[in-house]
XYZ file of C-alpha atoms in Angstrom:
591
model
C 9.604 11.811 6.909
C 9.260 14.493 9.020
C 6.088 16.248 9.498
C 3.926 12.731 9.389
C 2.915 10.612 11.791
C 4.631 6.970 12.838
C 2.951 4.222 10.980
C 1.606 2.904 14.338
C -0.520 5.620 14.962
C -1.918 5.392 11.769
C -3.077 1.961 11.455
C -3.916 1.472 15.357
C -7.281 3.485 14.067
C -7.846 0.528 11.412
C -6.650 -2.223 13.827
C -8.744 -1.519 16.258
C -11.622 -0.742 14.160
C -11.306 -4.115 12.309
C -10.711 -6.474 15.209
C -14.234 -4.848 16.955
C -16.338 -5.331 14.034
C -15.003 -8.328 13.165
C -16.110 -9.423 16.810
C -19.716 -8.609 16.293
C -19.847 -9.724 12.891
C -18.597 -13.212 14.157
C -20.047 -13.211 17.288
C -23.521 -12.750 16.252
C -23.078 -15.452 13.696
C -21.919 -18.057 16.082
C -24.932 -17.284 18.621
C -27.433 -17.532 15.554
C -25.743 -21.228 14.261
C -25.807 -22.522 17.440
C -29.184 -21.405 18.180
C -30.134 -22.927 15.672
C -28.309 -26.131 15.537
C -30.091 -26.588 18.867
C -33.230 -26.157 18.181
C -33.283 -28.666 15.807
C -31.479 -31.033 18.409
C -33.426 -29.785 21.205
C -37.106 -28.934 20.008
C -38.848 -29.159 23.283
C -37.555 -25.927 25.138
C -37.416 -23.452 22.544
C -37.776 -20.125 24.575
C -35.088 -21.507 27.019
C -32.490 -21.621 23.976
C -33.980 -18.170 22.429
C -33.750 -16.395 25.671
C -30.123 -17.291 25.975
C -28.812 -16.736 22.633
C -30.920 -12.981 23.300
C -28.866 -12.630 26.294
C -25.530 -13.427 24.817
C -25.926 -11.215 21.625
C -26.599 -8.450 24.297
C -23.726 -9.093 25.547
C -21.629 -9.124 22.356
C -23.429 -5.827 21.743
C -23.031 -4.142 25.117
C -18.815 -5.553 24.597
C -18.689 -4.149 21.561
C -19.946 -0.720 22.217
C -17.364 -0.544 25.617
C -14.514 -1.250 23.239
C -15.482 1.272 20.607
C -15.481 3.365 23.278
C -12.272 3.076 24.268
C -13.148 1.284 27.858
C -10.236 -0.695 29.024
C -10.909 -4.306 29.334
C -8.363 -6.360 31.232
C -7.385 -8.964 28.679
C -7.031 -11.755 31.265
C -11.267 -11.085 31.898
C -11.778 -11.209 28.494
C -9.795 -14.308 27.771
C -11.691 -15.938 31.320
C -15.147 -15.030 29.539
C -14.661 -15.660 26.372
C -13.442 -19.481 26.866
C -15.934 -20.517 29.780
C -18.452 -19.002 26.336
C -16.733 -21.267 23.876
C -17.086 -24.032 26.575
C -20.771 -24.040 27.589
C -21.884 -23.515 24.252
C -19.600 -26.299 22.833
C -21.130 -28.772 26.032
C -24.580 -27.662 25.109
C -23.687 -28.942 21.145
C -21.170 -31.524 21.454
C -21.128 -31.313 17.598
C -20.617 -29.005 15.450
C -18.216 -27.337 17.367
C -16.983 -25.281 14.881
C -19.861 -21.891 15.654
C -18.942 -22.446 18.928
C -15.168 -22.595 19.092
C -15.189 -19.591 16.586
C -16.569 -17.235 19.700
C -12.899 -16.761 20.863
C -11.446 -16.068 17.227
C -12.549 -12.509 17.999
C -10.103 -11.822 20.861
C -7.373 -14.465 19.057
C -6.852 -11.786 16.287
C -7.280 -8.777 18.203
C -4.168 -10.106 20.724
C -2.136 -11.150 17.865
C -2.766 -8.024 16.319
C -1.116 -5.866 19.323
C 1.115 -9.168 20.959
C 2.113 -11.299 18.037
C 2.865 -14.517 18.318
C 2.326 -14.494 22.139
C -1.639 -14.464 21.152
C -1.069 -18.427 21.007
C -1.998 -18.347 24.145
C -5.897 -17.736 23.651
C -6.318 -20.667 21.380
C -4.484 -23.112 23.843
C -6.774 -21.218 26.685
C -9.725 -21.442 25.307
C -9.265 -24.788 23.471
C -8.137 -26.447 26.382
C -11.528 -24.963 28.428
C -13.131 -26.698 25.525
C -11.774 -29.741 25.834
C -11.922 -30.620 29.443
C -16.028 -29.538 28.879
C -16.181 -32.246 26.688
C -14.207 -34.417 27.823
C -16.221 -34.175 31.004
C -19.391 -34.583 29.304
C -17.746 -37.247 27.672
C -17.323 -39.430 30.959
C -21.465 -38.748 32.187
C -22.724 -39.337 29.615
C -20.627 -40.583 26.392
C -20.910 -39.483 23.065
C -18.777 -37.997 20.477
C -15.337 -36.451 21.460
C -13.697 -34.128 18.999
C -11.840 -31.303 20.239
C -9.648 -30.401 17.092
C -11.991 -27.170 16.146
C -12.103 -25.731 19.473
C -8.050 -25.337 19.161
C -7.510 -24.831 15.522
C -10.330 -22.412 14.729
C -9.260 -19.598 17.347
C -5.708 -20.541 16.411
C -6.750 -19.174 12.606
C -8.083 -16.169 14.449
C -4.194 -15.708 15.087
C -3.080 -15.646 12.231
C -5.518 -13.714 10.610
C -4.535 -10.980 13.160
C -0.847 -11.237 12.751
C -1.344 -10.861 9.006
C -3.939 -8.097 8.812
C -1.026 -6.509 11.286
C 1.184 -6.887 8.705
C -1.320 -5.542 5.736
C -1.998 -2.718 7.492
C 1.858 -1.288 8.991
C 2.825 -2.193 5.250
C 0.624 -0.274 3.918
C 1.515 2.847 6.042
C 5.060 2.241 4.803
C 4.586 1.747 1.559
C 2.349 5.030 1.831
C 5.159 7.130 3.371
C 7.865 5.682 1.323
C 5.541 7.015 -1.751
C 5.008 10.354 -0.147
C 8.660 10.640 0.703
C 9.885 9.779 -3.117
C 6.613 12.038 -4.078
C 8.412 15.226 -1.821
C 11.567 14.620 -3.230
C 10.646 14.926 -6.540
C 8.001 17.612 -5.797
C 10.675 19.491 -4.321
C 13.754 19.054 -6.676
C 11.000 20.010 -9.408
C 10.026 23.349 -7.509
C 13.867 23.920 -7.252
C 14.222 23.540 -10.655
C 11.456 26.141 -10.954
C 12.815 28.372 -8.469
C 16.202 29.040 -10.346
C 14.258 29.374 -13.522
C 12.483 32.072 -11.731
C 15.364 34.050 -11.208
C 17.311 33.222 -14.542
C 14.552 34.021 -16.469
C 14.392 37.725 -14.709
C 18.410 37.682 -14.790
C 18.826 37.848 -18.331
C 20.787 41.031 -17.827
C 22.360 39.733 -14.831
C 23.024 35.918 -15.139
C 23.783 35.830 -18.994
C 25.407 39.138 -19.177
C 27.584 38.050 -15.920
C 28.600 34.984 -17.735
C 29.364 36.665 -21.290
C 31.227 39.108 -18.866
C 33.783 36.531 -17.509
C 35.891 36.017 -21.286
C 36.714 39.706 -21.349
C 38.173 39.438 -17.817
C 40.568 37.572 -19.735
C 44.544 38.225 -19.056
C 47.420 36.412 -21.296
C 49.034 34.113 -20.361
C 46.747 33.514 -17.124
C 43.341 31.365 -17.740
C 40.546 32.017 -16.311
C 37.463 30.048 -14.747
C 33.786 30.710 -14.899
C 32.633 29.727 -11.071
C 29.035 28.095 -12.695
C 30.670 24.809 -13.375
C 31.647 24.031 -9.710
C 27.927 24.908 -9.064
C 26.635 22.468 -11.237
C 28.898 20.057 -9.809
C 27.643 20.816 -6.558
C 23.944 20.900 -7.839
C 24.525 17.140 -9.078
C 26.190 15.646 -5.783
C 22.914 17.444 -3.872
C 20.344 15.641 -5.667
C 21.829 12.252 -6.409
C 20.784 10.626 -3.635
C 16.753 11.855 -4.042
C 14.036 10.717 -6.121
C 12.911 12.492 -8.674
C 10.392 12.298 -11.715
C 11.410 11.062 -14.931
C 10.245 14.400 -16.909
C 12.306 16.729 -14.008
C 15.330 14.134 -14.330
C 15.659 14.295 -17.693
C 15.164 17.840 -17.745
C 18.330 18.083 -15.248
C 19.871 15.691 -17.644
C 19.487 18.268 -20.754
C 20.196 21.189 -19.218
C 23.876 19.434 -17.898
C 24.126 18.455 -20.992
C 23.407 21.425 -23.382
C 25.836 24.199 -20.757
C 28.816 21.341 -21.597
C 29.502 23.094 -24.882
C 28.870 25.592 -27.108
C 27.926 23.980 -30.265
C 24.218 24.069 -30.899
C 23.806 21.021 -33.194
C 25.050 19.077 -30.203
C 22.291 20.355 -28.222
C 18.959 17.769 -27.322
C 15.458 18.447 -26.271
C 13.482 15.849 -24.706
C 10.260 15.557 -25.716
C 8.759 13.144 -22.816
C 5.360 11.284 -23.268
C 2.598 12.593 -20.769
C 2.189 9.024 -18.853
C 5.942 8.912 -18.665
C 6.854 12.040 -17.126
C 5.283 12.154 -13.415
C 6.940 8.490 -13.160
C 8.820 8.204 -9.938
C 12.468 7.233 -10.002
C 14.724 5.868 -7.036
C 18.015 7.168 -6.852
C 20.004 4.324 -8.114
C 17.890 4.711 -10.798
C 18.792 8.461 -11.654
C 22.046 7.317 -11.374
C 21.899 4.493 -13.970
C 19.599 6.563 -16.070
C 22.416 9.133 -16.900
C 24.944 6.179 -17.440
C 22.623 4.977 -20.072
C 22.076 8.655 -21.231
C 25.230 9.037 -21.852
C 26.713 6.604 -24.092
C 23.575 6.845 -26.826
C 24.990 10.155 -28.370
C 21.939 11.456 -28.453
C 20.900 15.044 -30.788
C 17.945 17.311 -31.399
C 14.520 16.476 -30.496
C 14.210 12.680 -28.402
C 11.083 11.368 -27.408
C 10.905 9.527 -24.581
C 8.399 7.222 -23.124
C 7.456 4.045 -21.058
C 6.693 0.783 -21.921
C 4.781 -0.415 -18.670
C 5.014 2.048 -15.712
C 5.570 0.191 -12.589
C 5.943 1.231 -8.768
C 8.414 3.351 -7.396
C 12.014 1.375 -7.180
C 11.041 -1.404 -9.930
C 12.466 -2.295 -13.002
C 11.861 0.345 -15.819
C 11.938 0.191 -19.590
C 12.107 3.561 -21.165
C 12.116 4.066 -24.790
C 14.224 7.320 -25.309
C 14.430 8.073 -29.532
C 15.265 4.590 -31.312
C 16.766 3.424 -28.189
C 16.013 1.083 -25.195
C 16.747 2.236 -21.805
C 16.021 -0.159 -18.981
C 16.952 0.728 -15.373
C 16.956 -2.152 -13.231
C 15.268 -2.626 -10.016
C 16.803 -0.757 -6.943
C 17.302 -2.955 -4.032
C 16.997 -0.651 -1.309
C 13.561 0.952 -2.320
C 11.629 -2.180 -4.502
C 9.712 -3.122 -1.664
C 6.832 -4.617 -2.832
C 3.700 -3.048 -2.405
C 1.144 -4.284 0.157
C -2.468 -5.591 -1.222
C -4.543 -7.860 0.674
C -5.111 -9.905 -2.302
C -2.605 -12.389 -1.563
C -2.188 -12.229 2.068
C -6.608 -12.964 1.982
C -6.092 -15.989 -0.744
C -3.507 -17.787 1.462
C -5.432 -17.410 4.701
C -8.460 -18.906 2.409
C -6.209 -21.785 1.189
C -5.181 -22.662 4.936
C -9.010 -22.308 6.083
C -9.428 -25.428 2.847
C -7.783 -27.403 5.479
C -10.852 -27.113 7.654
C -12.822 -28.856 5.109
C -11.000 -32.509 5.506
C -12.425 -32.487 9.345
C -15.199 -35.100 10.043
C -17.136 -32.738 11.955
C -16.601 -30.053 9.305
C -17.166 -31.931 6.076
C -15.559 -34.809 5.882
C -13.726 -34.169 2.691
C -10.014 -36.546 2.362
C -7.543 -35.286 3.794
C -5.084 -35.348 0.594
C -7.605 -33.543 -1.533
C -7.749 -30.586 1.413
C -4.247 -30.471 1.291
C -3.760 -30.226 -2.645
C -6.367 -27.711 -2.078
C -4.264 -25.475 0.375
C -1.268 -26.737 -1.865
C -3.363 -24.910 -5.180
C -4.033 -21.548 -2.580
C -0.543 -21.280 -1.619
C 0.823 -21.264 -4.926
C -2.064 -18.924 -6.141
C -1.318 -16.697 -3.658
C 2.512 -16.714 -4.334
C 1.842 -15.443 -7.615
C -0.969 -12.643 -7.359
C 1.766 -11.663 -4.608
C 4.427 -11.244 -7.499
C 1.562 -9.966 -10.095
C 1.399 -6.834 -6.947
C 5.413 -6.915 -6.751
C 5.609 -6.111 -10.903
C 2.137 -3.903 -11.635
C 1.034 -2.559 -8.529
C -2.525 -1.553 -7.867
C -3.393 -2.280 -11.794
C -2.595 -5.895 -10.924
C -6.088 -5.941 -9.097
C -8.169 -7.441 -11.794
C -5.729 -10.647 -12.538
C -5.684 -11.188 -8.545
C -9.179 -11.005 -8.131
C -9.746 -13.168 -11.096
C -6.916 -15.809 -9.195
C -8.866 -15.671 -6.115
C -12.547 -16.448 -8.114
C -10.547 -19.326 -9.665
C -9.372 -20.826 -6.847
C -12.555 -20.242 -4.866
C -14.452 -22.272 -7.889
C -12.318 -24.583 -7.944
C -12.097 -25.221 -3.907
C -16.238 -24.934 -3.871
C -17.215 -27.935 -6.429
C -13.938 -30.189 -5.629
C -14.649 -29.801 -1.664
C -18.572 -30.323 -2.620
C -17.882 -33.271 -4.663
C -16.063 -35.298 -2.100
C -17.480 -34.594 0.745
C -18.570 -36.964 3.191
C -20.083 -35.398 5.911
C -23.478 -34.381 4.566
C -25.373 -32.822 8.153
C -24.225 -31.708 11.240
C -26.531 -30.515 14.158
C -29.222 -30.660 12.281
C -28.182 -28.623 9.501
C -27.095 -29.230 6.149
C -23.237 -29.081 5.510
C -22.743 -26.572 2.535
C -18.921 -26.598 1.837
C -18.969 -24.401 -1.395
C -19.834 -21.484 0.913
C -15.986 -21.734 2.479
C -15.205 -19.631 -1.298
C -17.060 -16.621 -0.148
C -14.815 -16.434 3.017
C -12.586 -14.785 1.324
C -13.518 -14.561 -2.385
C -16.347 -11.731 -0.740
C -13.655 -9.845 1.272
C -11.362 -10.024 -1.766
C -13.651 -8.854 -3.776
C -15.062 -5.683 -1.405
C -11.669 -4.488 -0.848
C -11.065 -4.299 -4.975
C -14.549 -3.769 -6.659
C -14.329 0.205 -6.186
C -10.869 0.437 -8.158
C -12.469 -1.855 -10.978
C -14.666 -0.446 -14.066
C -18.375 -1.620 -13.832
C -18.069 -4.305 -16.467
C -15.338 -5.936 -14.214
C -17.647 -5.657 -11.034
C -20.247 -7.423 -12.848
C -18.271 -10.203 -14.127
C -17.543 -11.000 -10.720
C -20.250 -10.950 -9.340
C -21.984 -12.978 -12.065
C -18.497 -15.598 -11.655
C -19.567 -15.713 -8.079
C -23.176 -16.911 -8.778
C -22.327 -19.325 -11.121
C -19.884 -20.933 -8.707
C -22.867 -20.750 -6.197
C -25.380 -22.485 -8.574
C -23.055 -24.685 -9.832
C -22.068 -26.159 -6.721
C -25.781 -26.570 -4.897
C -26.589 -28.621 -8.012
C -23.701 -31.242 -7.004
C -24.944 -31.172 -3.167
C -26.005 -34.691 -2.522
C -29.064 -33.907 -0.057
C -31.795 -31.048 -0.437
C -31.578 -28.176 1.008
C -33.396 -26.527 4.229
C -34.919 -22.830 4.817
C -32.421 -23.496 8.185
C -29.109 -24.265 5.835
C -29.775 -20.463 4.800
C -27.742 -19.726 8.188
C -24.920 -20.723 6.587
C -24.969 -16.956 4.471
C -24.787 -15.216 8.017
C -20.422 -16.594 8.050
C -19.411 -15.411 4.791
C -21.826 -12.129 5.280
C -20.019 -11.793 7.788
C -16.110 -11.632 6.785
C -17.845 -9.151 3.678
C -19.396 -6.212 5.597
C -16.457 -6.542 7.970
C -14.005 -6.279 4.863
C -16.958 -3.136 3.701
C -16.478 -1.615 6.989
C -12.458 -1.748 6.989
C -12.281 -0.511 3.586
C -14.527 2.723 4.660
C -12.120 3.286 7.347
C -9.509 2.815 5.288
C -10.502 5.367 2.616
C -11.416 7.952 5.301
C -7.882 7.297 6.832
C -6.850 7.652 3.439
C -7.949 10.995 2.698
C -7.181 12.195 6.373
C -3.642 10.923 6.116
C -3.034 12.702 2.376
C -3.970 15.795 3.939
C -1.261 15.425 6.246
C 1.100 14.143 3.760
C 0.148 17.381 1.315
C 1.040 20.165 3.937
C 4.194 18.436 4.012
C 4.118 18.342 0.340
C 3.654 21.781 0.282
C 5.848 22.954 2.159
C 9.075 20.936 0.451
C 7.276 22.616 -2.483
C 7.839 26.289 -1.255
C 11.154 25.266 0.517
C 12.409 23.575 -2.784
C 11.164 26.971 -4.481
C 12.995 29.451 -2.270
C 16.480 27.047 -2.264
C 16.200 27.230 -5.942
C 15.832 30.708 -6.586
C 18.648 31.309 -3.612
C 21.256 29.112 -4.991
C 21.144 31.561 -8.275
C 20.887 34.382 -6.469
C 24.013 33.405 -4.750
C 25.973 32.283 -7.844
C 25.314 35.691 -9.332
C 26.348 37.820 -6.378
C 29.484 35.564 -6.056
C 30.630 35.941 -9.581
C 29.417 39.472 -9.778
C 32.048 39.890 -6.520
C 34.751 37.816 -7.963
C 34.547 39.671 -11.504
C 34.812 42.729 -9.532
C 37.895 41.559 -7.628
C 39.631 40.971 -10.722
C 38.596 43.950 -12.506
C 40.431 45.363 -9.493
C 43.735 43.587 -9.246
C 43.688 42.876 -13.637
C 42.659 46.107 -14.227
C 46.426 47.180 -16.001
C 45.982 44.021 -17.523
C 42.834 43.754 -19.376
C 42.607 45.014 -22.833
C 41.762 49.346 -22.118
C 38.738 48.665 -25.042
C 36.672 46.152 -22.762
C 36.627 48.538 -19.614
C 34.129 50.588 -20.205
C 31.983 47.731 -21.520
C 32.586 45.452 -18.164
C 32.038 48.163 -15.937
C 28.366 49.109 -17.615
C 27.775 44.875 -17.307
C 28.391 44.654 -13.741
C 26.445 47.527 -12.589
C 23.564 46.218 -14.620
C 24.330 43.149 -12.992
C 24.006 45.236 -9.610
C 20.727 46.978 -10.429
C 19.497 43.349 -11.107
C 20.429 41.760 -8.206
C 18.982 44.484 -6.148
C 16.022 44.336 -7.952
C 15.756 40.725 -7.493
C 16.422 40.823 -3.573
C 14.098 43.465 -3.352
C 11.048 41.628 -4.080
C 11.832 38.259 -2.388
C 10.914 34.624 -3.102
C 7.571 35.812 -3.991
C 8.704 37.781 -7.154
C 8.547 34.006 -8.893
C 5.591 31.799 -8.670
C 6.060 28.334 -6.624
C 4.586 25.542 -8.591
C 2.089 23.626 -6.756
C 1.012 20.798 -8.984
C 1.874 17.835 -7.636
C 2.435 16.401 -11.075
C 5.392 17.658 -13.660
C 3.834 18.527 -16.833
C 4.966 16.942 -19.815
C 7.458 18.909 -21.750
């Protein structure tokens, strides 16, 4: 679409911004679990193990702040930093490793955000710095050895980043394709206007030029009224553009209605408010005047929609006593991006985490069913998005506090792993991973009453599962908050971002708007100033060369029309595409 940015430099702004708060977020939360998992394992030095975790969370901050800044950071030195981190502070705990191994998933979805799938290469980095640590460690002094975390935890930090990726170019183009259809429907409606304009003030010059034509009549010779070749070329201009279903079917009537000259025949669509700014794909149009056509229709027709859907999916219309459905059009029924879905599966995987002995211990089948239950959760809010759109919202969320119930007391039930490091394994908390995002990206599109039953949901899967927690808990278990606080004011912070990029980007997208508006306006009002002065010229021409032929009563009579015509084309020319007023609402009225 010309006029708007590339869909890259749109969501680089959000990219960015997500993977660096997402860093301190995490970061900080790592250095205050392990801090604390050591104290409790290593109560004699206490201001050793506080000084260090107060150095590292300077350094988080100080990275941070560089990269907001736009400092460059070779990636190589990051990658060399961040797994000697994971490392030391995995030899320092030996178990859990989990806090520590989740310092590099940070970088791991900020390189597969920009590099793809190449960002494997962090976890196998870091992981492998990991293991040889404690494998090391392992040989001086025995112990555990359980290196699994350090490689699959950063290696969820990659896909995390190549899906948020994903979320966030889709949403771009779903965003333009939406403008794009918006423009072209914006623009065929200000065209529509723009001829109005003119016919309206052409009463004497339009409809007298075409009541003109039959009395240019010579026996024995027909003649032709030019208009119908411009409708025809009207129709082939905008069949391949959206359009709204209240301009559309306005096109459709007036077609219809100029085909004859009987009245009675004549219809006058009376089109529900909700139904008329509804965006139609071409093939639609297209199948929508196929349908149009056969029903015979007469007089007044109302005309509305059962379920309004996105632009490009299947449609049912109810037009008079009849059903008109126009079926989904391949080419534009992408479906829209939400981060419902994508955020339930990436939960579902994370349920995997939970069958780990160092994690909590749950069997390994019931993680998998688990995941199994996510994935198929998440396949279906993904085709509840696909059919409704943004209203699907509520169902999803409601799917993803489901699941996340269902995941907290089955995963507390079974596990077997009850403390690790000193603290008290609380698997129910895995739900708020990304039951708290989920819910932070949707709660401001949902009525108050919704917001509260979710939240109130949420607490009763909270209090439901510390009641089946085998062991009491500690004023140190209430660490465990900091990882799902976490993910949440990082999903708060994105969703700022993204409604600030939001507005920013519809300004853009309404100057463009705009102008198709005004463009649409003047191409309207031009193509009937054109008609006019053509058929003014070619009734002329024949008054010239027929003139011996034409009846002697109808001279005088189609001489007086075509300088009347004249006066009113001057008159028109004279005061220029601002003699009509360009509509700028962005939304057709209902007729």
């Amino acid at each position: 679409m010309a006029g708007l940015p590339a869909f890259t430099e749109v969501a680089a702004r959000s990219a960015t911004f997500a993977s660096h708060r997402f860093l301190l977020n995490l970061r900080i939360s790592s250095r205050l679990t392990c801090t604390t998992a050591l104290l409790l394992r290593r109560p004699a030095a206490p201001h050793v193990v506080i000084a260090a975790a107060a150095l590292f969370v300077a350094y988080d901050v100080a990275l941070f702040c560089v990269l907001r800044r736009g400092v460059p950071v070779p990636h190589r030195l990051r990658l060399a930093a961040d797994a000697a981190d994971a490392a030391g502070w995995s030899a320092a705990l030996v178990s859990p490793l989990a806090p520590a191994a989740l310092i590099v998933a940070p970088l791991a979805m900020e390189t597969a955000l920009w590099r793809g799938w190449r960002a494997l290469a962090v976890p196998a980095v870091s992981g492998s710095a990991t293991a040889a640590a404690l494998l090391t460690l392992h040989v001086r002094v025995g112990g555990p050895l359980a290196v699994l975390p350090a490689f699959a935890l950063p290696a969820l930090g990659v896909l995390g980043g190549l899906l948020l990726g994903r979320y966030l170019q889709g949403r771009v183009h779903e965003r333009l394709r939406q403008a794009e259809a918006e423009r072209q429907a914006a623009a065929g409606r200000a065209e529509l206007a723009g001829r109005h304009s003119v016919a309206v003030g052409a009463d004497t010059a339009l409809d007298v030029l075409t009541r003109t034509w039959p009395l240019l009549a010579v026996p024995g010779e027909p003649i032709g009224f030019p208009l119908a070749a411009w409708r025809h070329a009207l129709a082939e201009r905008t069949a391949d553009q959206a359009d709204y279903l209240g301009t559309a079917l306005l096109r459709w009537e007036q077609r219809h209605n100029m085909a004859h000259a009987e009245l009675r025949r004549d219809v006058e669509f009376a089109v529900a408010r909700e139904a008329a700014p509804l965006l139609i794909s071409p093939a639609q149009l297209a199948a929508l005047d196929r349908a149009l056509a056969g029903l015979g229709l007469r007089g007044r027709v109302p005309v509305s929609v059962r379920t309004p859907r996105p632009l490009g999916h299947p449609q049912v219309l109810a037009v008079g006593p009849h059903r008109v459905e126009l079926p989904q059009d391949p080419l534009s029924g992408v479906p829209p991006f939400d981060p419902g879905p994508m955020v339930i599966a990436i939960g579902g995987i994370g349920s995997l985490t939970h069958a780990l002995r160092e994690m909590d211990g749950v069997p390994l089948p019931v993680a998998a069913c688990l995941t199994a239950v996510a994935l198929l959760v998440s396949l279906w809010a993904h085709r509840q998005i696909a059919a409704r759109g943004s209203a699907a919202r509520p169902r999803v969320l409601a799917a993803c506090l489901a699941f996340g119930a269902l995941d907290a007391v089955v995963s507390t039930a079974t596990m077997t792993t009850l403390r690790a490091g000193g603290i008290t394994r609380q698997p129910y908390l895995h739900f708020l991973l990304f039951a708290g995002p989920t819910a932070t990206m949707y709660l401001r599109d949902l009525s108050w009453r919704r917001r509260a039953g979710a939240l109130a949901a949420a607490g009763v899967v909270l209090a439901v599962s510390v009641a089946l927690l085998p062991v009491p808990l500690s004023p140190a278990d209430a660490l465990g908050l900091l990882w799902p606080l976490a993910f949440t004011v990082g999903a708060s912070s994105l969703r700022d971002l993204l409604d600030e990029e939001n507005l920013a980007f519809g300004d853009v997208i309404e100057r463009e708007h705009d102008r198709a508006v005004a463009e649409g306006f003047r191409r309207g009002r031009e193509d009937v100033l054109r008609l006019v002065e053509s058929s003014a010229a070619q009734a002329r021409d024949r008054l010239r060369r027929r003139r011996d032929l034409i009846d002697p009563v109808f001279l005088p009579e189609i001489e007086r029309r075509l300088d009347h015509v004249g006066r009113c084309l001057a008159a028109l020319r004279s005061r220029g595409p601002g003699g009509g007023r360009s509509p700028g609402s962005r939304t057709p009225p209902a007729r």
